Amino acid sequence: MTNAQHNRLNMIQSVQHYLDNNLIIINTNAPAMAIKALLDQKMEELMAHHGVQLTKTKGIAIDKHKKRNALINKTLSLSAAICAFASIAENAILYKENHYTKSRLNLLSDFNLSGTCAYLNISLENNLAGLQPFGVDASDLIDYKNAIDAFAELINKPMESISKPTC
């Protein structure tokens, strides 16, 4: 909220405070009562918008960034395991489809990262039996799926918290 917006809000609050303090005089005048009712309604709307603008979403964004980094690290680890399996099995297509680098994953948008991880999860599930020697088991896939879901849940959080008034 800019200084000018704060000043306008303070001015409107001052007028509202003045009218509240002189309510006995205002109640004797029907047009003044109507104006006060409109001012009170406008003030409620302004306070709701003011509260939304003062909502700090930085904490949500930081949490999303941490979950994104954790998801990227898990993706790299599981990608390495399936690529090792594909190399031994001489399956070039499986290797090519599931080989990811950190820079490639970092360049993906949040939605594309979520989709890429979901695709890798499907490949991991389809090849789970062959991934046992590489230290990947069903519990790892469950953890990975939970990490994908947790990240996907946070993708819209900053926008959602901005759009929903908390006052």
JSON list of C-alpha atoms in Angstrom, two decimals:
[
{"chain": "A", "resi": 1, "resn": "MET", "atom": "CA", "xyz": [0.00, 0.00, 0.00]},
{"chain": "A", "resi": 2, "resn": "THR", "atom": "CA", "xyz": [1.46, 3.37, -1.00]},
{"chain": "A", "resi": 3, "resn": "ASN", "atom": "CA", "xyz": [1.78, 6.40, 1.27]},
{"chain": "A", "resi": 4, "resn": "ALA", "atom": "CA", "xyz": [-1.02, 8.16, -0.63]},
{"chain": "A", "resi": 5, "resn": "GLN", "atom": "CA", "xyz": [-3.32, 5.18, -0.07]},
{"chain": "A", "resi": 6, "resn": "HIS", "atom": "CA", "xyz": [-2.44, 5.13, 3.64]},
{"chain": "A", "resi": 7, "resn": "ASN", "atom": "CA", "xyz": [-3.16, 8.86, 3.85]},
{"chain": "A", "resi": 8, "resn": "ARG", "atom": "CA", "xyz": [-6.56, 8.44, 2.18]},
{"chain": "A", "resi": 9, "resn": "LEU", "atom": "CA", "xyz": [-7.41, 5.59, 4.52]},
{"chain": "A", "resi": 10, "resn": "ASN", "atom": "CA", "xyz": [-6.39, 7.67, 7.54]},
{"chain": "A", "resi": 11, "resn": "MET", "atom": "CA", "xyz": [-8.47, 10.60, 6.31]},
{"chain": "A", "resi": 12, "resn": "ILE", "atom": "CA", "xyz": [-11.56, 8.42, 5.84]},
{"chain": "A", "resi": 13, "resn": "GLN", "atom": "CA", "xyz": [-11.03, 6.89, 9.27]},
{"chain": "A", "resi": 14, "resn": "SER", "atom": "CA", "xyz": [-10.82, 10.40, 10.76]},
{"chain": "A", "resi": 15, "resn": "VAL", "atom": "CA", "xyz": [-14.11, 11.41, 9.13]},
{"chain": "A", "resi": 16, "resn": "GLN", "atom": "CA", "xyz": [-15.73, 8.20, 10.32]},
{"chain": "A", "resi": 17, "resn": "HIS", "atom": "CA", "xyz": [-14.40, 8.77, 13.83]},
{"chain": "A", "resi": 18, "resn": "TYR", "atom": "CA", "xyz": [-15.76, 12.35, 13.80]},
{"chain": "A", "resi": 19, "resn": "LEU", "atom": "CA", "xyz": [-19.18, 11.13, 12.66]},
{"chain": "A", "resi": 20, "resn": "ASP", "atom": "CA", "xyz": [-19.20, 8.41, 15.31]},
{"chain": "A", "resi": 21, "resn": "ASN", "atom": "CA", "xyz": [-18.36, 10.94, 18.01]},
{"chain": "A", "resi": 22, "resn": "ASN", "atom": "CA", "xyz": [-21.20, 13.24, 16.85]},
{"chain": "A", "resi": 23, "resn": "LEU", "atom": "CA", "xyz": [-23.77, 10.52, 16.35]},
{"chain": "A", "resi": 24, "resn": "ILE", "atom": "CA", "xyz": [-26.46, 12.39, 18.30]},
{"chain": "A", "resi": 25, "resn": "ILE", "atom": "CA", "xyz": [-26.33, 15.28, 15.82]},
{"chain": "A", "resi": 26, "resn": "ILE", "atom": "CA", "xyz": [-26.10, 12.94, 12.80]},
{"chain": "A", "resi": 27, "resn": "ASN", "atom": "CA", "xyz": [-29.18, 10.95, 13.87]},
{"chain": "A", "resi": 28, "resn": "THR", "atom": "CA", "xyz": [-31.35, 14.06, 13.67]},
{"chain": "A", "resi": 29, "resn": "ASN", "atom": "CA", "xyz": [-30.55, 14.56, 9.99]},
{"chain": "A", "resi": 30, "resn": "ALA", "atom": "CA", "xyz": [-31.78, 11.83, 7.55]},
{"chain": "A", "resi": 31, "resn": "PRO", "atom": "CA", "xyz": [-29.39, 12.73, 4.65]},
{"chain": "A", "resi": 32, "resn": "ALA", "atom": "CA", "xyz": [-26.45, 12.78, 7.05]},
{"chain": "A", "resi": 33, "resn": "MET", "atom": "CA", "xyz": [-27.50, 9.35, 8.38]},
{"chain": "A", "resi": 34, "resn": "ALA", "atom": "CA", "xyz": [-27.58, 7.99, 4.81]},
{"chain": "A", "resi": 35, "resn": "ILE", "atom": "CA", "xyz": [-24.14, 9.43, 4.11]},
{"chain": "A", "resi": 36, "resn": "LYS", "atom": "CA", "xyz": [-22.77, 7.91, 7.33]},
{"chain": "A", "resi": 37, "resn": "ALA", "atom": "CA", "xyz": [-24.22, 4.51, 6.38]},
{"chain": "A", "resi": 38, "resn": "LEU", "atom": "CA", "xyz": [-22.52, 4.71, 2.95]},
{"chain": "A", "resi": 39, "resn": "LEU", "atom": "CA", "xyz": [-19.27, 5.81, 4.57]},
{"chain": "A", "resi": 40, "resn": "ASP", "atom": "CA", "xyz": [-19.40, 2.90, 7.02]},
{"chain": "A", "resi": 41, "resn": "GLN", "atom": "CA", "xyz": [-20.00, 0.46, 4.17]},
{"chain": "A", "resi": 42, "resn": "LYS", "atom": "CA", "xyz": [-17.14, 1.94, 2.13]},
{"chain": "A", "resi": 43, "resn": "MET", "atom": "CA", "xyz": [-14.90, 1.81, 5.18]},
{"chain": "A", "resi": 44, "resn": "GLU", "atom": "CA", "xyz": [-15.57, -1.91, 5.62]},
{"chain": "A", "resi": 45, "resn": "GLU", "atom": "CA", "xyz": [-14.56, -2.53, 2.00]},
{"chain": "A", "resi": 46, "resn": "LEU", "atom": "CA", "xyz": [-11.43, -0.40, 2.36]},
{"chain": "A", "resi": 47, "resn": "MET", "atom": "CA", "xyz": [-10.38, -2.17, 5.54]},
{"chain": "A", "resi": 48, "resn": "ALA", "atom": "CA", "xyz": [-10.82, -5.55, 3.86]},
{"chain": "A", "resi": 49, "resn": "HIS", "atom": "CA", "xyz": [-8.63, -4.44, 0.95]},
{"chain": "A", "resi": 50, "resn": "HIS", "atom": "CA", "xyz": [-6.14, -2.86, 3.33]},
{"chain": "A", "resi": 51, "resn": "GLY", "atom": "CA", "xyz": [-5.87, -6.15, 5.22]},
{"chain": "A", "resi": 52, "resn": "VAL", "atom": "CA", "xyz": [-5.29, -8.07, 2.00]},
{"chain": "A", "resi": 53, "resn": "GLN", "atom": "CA", "xyz": [-2.56, -5.70, 0.91]},
{"chain": "A", "resi": 54, "resn": "LEU", "atom": "CA", "xyz": [-0.82, -5.97, 4.26]},
{"chain": "A", "resi": 55, "resn": "THR", "atom": "CA", "xyz": [-0.92, -9.78, 4.21]},
{"chain": "A", "resi": 56, "resn": "LYS", "atom": "CA", "xyz": [2.60, -11.10, 4.09]},
{"chain": "A", "resi": 57, "resn": "THR", "atom": "CA", "xyz": [2.89, -13.96, 1.62]},
{"chain": "A", "resi": 58, "resn": "LYS", "atom": "CA", "xyz": [6.67, -14.12, 1.82]},
{"chain": "A", "resi": 59, "resn": "GLY", "atom": "CA", "xyz": [6.52, -17.03, 4.27]},
{"chain": "A", "resi": 60, "resn": "ILE", "atom": "CA", "xyz": [4.41, -19.06, 1.86]},
{"chain": "A", "resi": 61, "resn": "ALA", "atom": "CA", "xyz": [6.78, -18.28, -1.00]},
{"chain": "A", "resi": 62, "resn": "ILE", "atom": "CA", "xyz": [9.79, -19.33, 1.08]},
{"chain": "A", "resi": 63, "resn": "ASP", "atom": "CA", "xyz": [8.06, -22.59, 2.03]},
{"chain": "A", "resi": 64, "resn": "LYS", "atom": "CA", "xyz": [7.25, -23.24, -1.63]},
{"chain": "A", "resi": 65, "resn": "HIS", "atom": "CA", "xyz": [10.88, -22.59, -2.59]},
{"chain": "A", "resi": 66, "resn": "LYS", "atom": "CA", "xyz": [12.09, -25.09, 0.05]},
{"chain": "A", "resi": 67, "resn": "LYS", "atom": "CA", "xyz": [9.62, -27.73, -1.12]},
{"chain": "A", "resi": 68, "resn": "ARG", "atom": "CA", "xyz": [10.61, -27.09, -4.74]},
{"chain": "A", "resi": 69, "resn": "ASN", "atom": "CA", "xyz": [14.30, -27.61, -3.93]},
{"chain": "A", "resi": 70, "resn": "ALA", "atom": "CA", "xyz": [13.53, -30.76, -1.94]},
{"chain": "A", "resi": 71, "resn": "LEU", "atom": "CA", "xyz": [11.44, -32.10, -4.84]},
{"chain": "A", "resi": 72, "resn": "ILE", "atom": "CA", "xyz": [14.22, -31.33, -7.33]},
{"chain": "A", "resi": 73, "resn": "ASN", "atom": "CA", "xyz": [16.77, -33.16, -5.15]},
{"chain": "A", "resi": 74, "resn": "LYS", "atom": "CA", "xyz": [14.51, -36.22, -4.85]},
{"chain": "A", "resi": 75, "resn": "THR", "atom": "CA", "xyz": [13.86, -36.11, -8.59]},
{"chain": "A", "resi": 76, "resn": "LEU", "atom": "CA", "xyz": [17.58, -36.05, -9.34]},
{"chain": "A", "resi": 77, "resn": "SER", "atom": "CA", "xyz": [18.23, -38.96, -7.01]},
{"chain": "A", "resi": 78, "resn": "LEU", "atom": "CA", "xyz": [15.44, -41.11, -8.44]},
{"chain": "A", "resi": 79, "resn": "SER", "atom": "CA", "xyz": [16.30, -40.08, -11.99]},
{"chain": "A", "resi": 80, "resn": "ALA", "atom": "CA", "xyz": [19.87, -41.28, -11.44]},
{"chain": "A", "resi": 81, "resn": "ALA", "atom": "CA", "xyz": [18.58, -44.63, -10.16]},
{"chain": "A", "resi": 82, "resn": "ILE", "atom": "CA", "xyz": [16.26, -45.23, -13.12]},
{"chain": "A", "resi": 83, "resn": "CYS", "atom": "CA", "xyz": [18.97, -44.09, -15.56]},
{"chain": "A", "resi": 84, "resn": "ALA", "atom": "CA", "xyz": [21.41, -46.56, -14.01]},
{"chain": "A", "resi": 85, "resn": "PHE", "atom": "CA", "xyz": [18.79, -49.31, -14.39]},
{"chain": "A", "resi": 86, "resn": "ALA", "atom": "CA", "xyz": [18.12, -48.26, -18.00]},
{"chain": "A", "resi": 87, "resn": "SER", "atom": "CA", "xyz": [21.87, -48.32, -18.79]},
{"chain": "A", "resi": 88, "resn": "ILE", "atom": "CA", "xyz": [22.27, -51.84, -17.43]},
{"chain": "A", "resi": 89, "resn": "ALA", "atom": "CA", "xyz": [19.09, -52.99, -19.18]},
{"chain": "A", "resi": 90, "resn": "GLU", "atom": "CA", "xyz": [20.32, -51.24, -22.37]},
{"chain": "A", "resi": 91, "resn": "ASN", "atom": "CA", "xyz": [17.02, -49.37, -22.68]},
{"chain": "A", "resi": 92, "resn": "ALA", "atom": "CA", "xyz": [17.98, -46.09, -24.37]},
{"chain": "A", "resi": 93, "resn": "ILE", "atom": "CA", "xyz": [14.39, -44.84, -24.53]},
{"chain": "A", "resi": 94, "resn": "LEU", "atom": "CA", "xyz": [13.86, -45.27, -20.78]},
{"chain": "A", "resi": 95, "resn": "TYR", "atom": "CA", "xyz": [17.17, -43.54, -20.14]},
{"chain": "A", "resi": 96, "resn": "LYS", "atom": "CA", "xyz": [16.39, -40.61, -22.41]},
{"chain": "A", "resi": 97, "resn": "GLU", "atom": "CA", "xyz": [12.86, -40.13, -21.03]},
{"chain": "A", "resi": 98, "resn": "ASN", "atom": "CA", "xyz": [14.01, -40.08, -17.39]},
{"chain": "A", "resi": 99, "resn": "HIS", "atom": "CA", "xyz": [17.39, -38.34, -17.51]},
{"chain": "A", "resi": 100, "resn": "TYR", "atom": "CA", "xyz": [17.18, -34.93, -15.82]},
{"chain": "A", "resi": 101, "resn": "THR", "atom": "CA", "xyz": [19.80, -32.41, -14.83]},
{"chain": "A", "resi": 102, "resn": "LYS", "atom": "CA", "xyz": [19.51, -29.90, -12.04]},
{"chain": "A", "resi": 103, "resn": "SER", "atom": "CA", "xyz": [19.73, -26.97, -14.46]},
{"chain": "A", "resi": 104, "resn": "ARG", "atom": "CA", "xyz": [16.95, -28.43, -16.61]},
{"chain": "A", "resi": 105, "resn": "LEU", "atom": "CA", "xyz": [14.69, -28.93, -13.59]},
{"chain": "A", "resi": 106, "resn": "ASN", "atom": "CA", "xyz": [15.45, -25.43, -12.28]},
{"chain": "A", "resi": 107, "resn": "LEU", "atom": "CA", "xyz": [14.32, -23.92, -15.59]},
{"chain": "A", "resi": 108, "resn": "LEU", "atom": "CA", "xyz": [10.91, -25.59, -15.44]},
{"chain": "A", "resi": 109, "resn": "SER", "atom": "CA", "xyz": [7.91, -23.59, -14.26]},
{"chain": "A", "resi": 110, "resn": "ASP", "atom": "CA", "xyz": [6.18, -24.84, -11.11]},
{"chain": "A", "resi": 111, "resn": "PHE", "atom": "CA", "xyz": [3.41, -26.55, -13.05]},
{"chain": "A", "resi": 112, "resn": "ASN", "atom": "CA", "xyz": [5.84, -28.16, -15.52]},
{"chain": "A", "resi": 113, "resn": "LEU", "atom": "CA", "xyz": [8.05, -29.36, -12.67]},
{"chain": "A", "resi": 114, "resn": "SER", "atom": "CA", "xyz": [5.06, -30.97, -11.01]},
{"chain": "A", "resi": 115, "resn": "GLY", "atom": "CA", "xyz": [4.08, -32.69, -14.27]},
{"chain": "A", "resi": 116, "resn": "THR", "atom": "CA", "xyz": [7.65, -33.83, -14.98]},
{"chain": "A", "resi": 117, "resn": "CYS", "atom": "CA", "xyz": [7.90, -35.33, -11.51]},
{"chain": "A", "resi": 118, "resn": "ALA", "atom": "CA", "xyz": [4.54, -37.09, -11.93]},
{"chain": "A", "resi": 119, "resn": "TYR", "atom": "CA", "xyz": [5.78, -38.59, -15.21]},
{"chain": "A", "resi": 120, "resn": "LEU", "atom": "CA", "xyz": [9.00, -39.78, -13.53]},
{"chain": "A", "resi": 121, "resn": "ASN", "atom": "CA", "xyz": [6.90, -41.30, -10.75]},
{"chain": "A", "resi": 122, "resn": "ILE", "atom": "CA", "xyz": [4.95, -43.33, -13.32]},
{"chain": "A", "resi": 123, "resn": "SER", "atom": "CA", "xyz": [8.19, -44.59, -14.86]},
{"chain": "A", "resi": 124, "resn": "LEU", "atom": "CA", "xyz": [9.49, -45.50, -11.41]},
{"chain": "A", "resi": 125, "resn": "GLU", "atom": "CA", "xyz": [6.31, -47.41, -10.57]},
{"chain": "A", "resi": 126, "resn": "ASN", "atom": "CA", "xyz": [6.46, -49.31, -13.87]},
{"chain": "A", "resi": 127, "resn": "ASN", "atom": "CA", "xyz": [10.08, -50.34, -13.27]},
{"chain": "A", "resi": 128, "resn": "LEU", "atom": "CA", "xyz": [10.02, -50.77, -9.48]},
{"chain": "A", "resi": 129, "resn": "ALA", "atom": "CA", "xyz": [11.12, -54.43, -9.56]},
{"chain": "A", "resi": 130, "resn": "GLY", "atom": "CA", "xyz": [14.31, -53.58, -11.46]},
{"chain": "A", "resi": 131, "resn": "LEU", "atom": "CA", "xyz": [15.09, -50.60, -9.21]},
{"chain": "A", "resi": 132, "resn": "GLN", "atom": "CA", "xyz": [15.46, -52.65, -6.01]},
{"chain": "A", "resi": 133, "resn": "PRO", "atom": "CA", "xyz": [19.25, -53.10, -6.45]},
{"chain": "A", "resi": 134, "resn": "PHE", "atom": "CA", "xyz": [19.60, -49.32, -6.78]},
{"chain": "A", "resi": 135, "resn": "GLY", "atom": "CA", "xyz": [17.98, -48.68, -3.40]},
{"chain": "A", "resi": 136, "resn": "VAL", "atom": "CA", "xyz": [14.54, -47.65, -4.65]},
{"chain": "A", "resi": 137, "resn": "ASP", "atom": "CA", "xyz": [11.57, -49.35, -3.04]},
{"chain": "A", "resi": 138, "resn": "ALA", "atom": "CA", "xyz": [7.85, -48.72, -2.60]},
{"chain": "A", "resi": 139, "resn": "SER", "atom": "CA", "xyz": [8.37, -46.46, 0.44]},
{"chain": "A", "resi": 140, "resn": "ASP", "atom": "CA", "xyz": [10.64, -44.20, -1.64]},
{"chain": "A", "resi": 141, "resn": "LEU", "atom": "CA", "xyz": [7.90, -43.90, -4.24]},
{"chain": "A", "resi": 142, "resn": "ILE", "atom": "CA", "xyz": [5.35, -43.03, -1.57]},
{"chain": "A", "resi": 143, "resn": "ASP", "atom": "CA", "xyz": [7.68, -40.35, -0.18]},
{"chain": "A", "resi": 144, "resn": "TYR", "atom": "CA", "xyz": [8.25, -39.00, -3.68]},
{"chain": "A", "resi": 145, "resn": "LYS", "atom": "CA", "xyz": [4.53, -38.92, -4.44]},
{"chain": "A", "resi": 146, "resn": "ASN", "atom": "CA", "xyz": [3.91, -37.09, -1.14]},
{"chain": "A", "resi": 147, "resn": "ALA", "atom": "CA", "xyz": [6.62, -34.54, -2.04]},
{"chain": "A", "resi": 148, "resn": "ILE", "atom": "CA", "xyz": [4.99, -33.98, -5.44]},
{"chain": "A", "resi": 149, "resn": "ASP", "atom": "CA", "xyz": [1.58, -33.52, -3.83]},
{"chain": "A", "resi": 150, "resn": "ALA", "atom": "CA", "xyz": [2.92, -31.14, -1.17]},
{"chain": "A", "resi": 151, "resn": "PHE", "atom": "CA", "xyz": [4.60, -29.01, -3.81]},
{"chain": "A", "resi": 152, "resn": "ALA", "atom": "CA", "xyz": [1.57, -29.03, -6.11]},
{"chain": "A", "resi": 153, "resn": "GLU", "atom": "CA", "xyz": [-0.60, -27.91, -3.21]},
{"chain": "A", "resi": 154, "resn": "LEU", "atom": "CA", "xyz": [1.64, -24.87, -2.63]},
{"chain": "A", "resi": 155, "resn": "ILE", "atom": "CA", "xyz": [1.81, -23.76, -6.27]},
{"chain": "A", "resi": 156, "resn": "ASN", "atom": "CA", "xyz": [-1.22, -21.46, -5.98]},
{"chain": "A", "resi": 157, "resn": "LYS", "atom": "CA", "xyz": [-0.86, -20.47, -2.34]},
{"chain": "A", "resi": 158, "resn": "PRO", "atom": "CA", "xyz": [0.66, -16.97, -2.72]},
{"chain": "A", "resi": 159, "resn": "MET", "atom": "CA", "xyz": [-1.99, -15.95, -5.25]},
{"chain": "A", "resi": 160, "resn": "GLU", "atom": "CA", "xyz": [-4.68, -17.55, -3.14]},
{"chain": "A", "resi": 161, "resn": "SER", "atom": "CA", "xyz": [-3.61, -15.73, 0.02]},
{"chain": "A", "resi": 162, "resn": "ILE", "atom": "CA", "xyz": [-3.53, -12.42, -1.83]},
{"chain": "A", "resi": 163, "resn": "SER", "atom": "CA", "xyz": [-7.01, -12.93, -3.27]},
{"chain": "A", "resi": 164, "resn": "LYS", "atom": "CA", "xyz": [-8.66, -13.92, 0.01]},
{"chain": "A", "resi": 165, "resn": "PRO", "atom": "CA", "xyz": [-9.14, -11.16, 2.59]},
{"chain": "A", "resi": 166, "resn": "THR", "atom": "CA", "xyz": [-8.10, -12.07, 6.12]},
{"chain": "A", "resi": 167, "resn": "CYS", "atom": "CA", "xyz": [-9.87, -9.19, 7.92]}
]
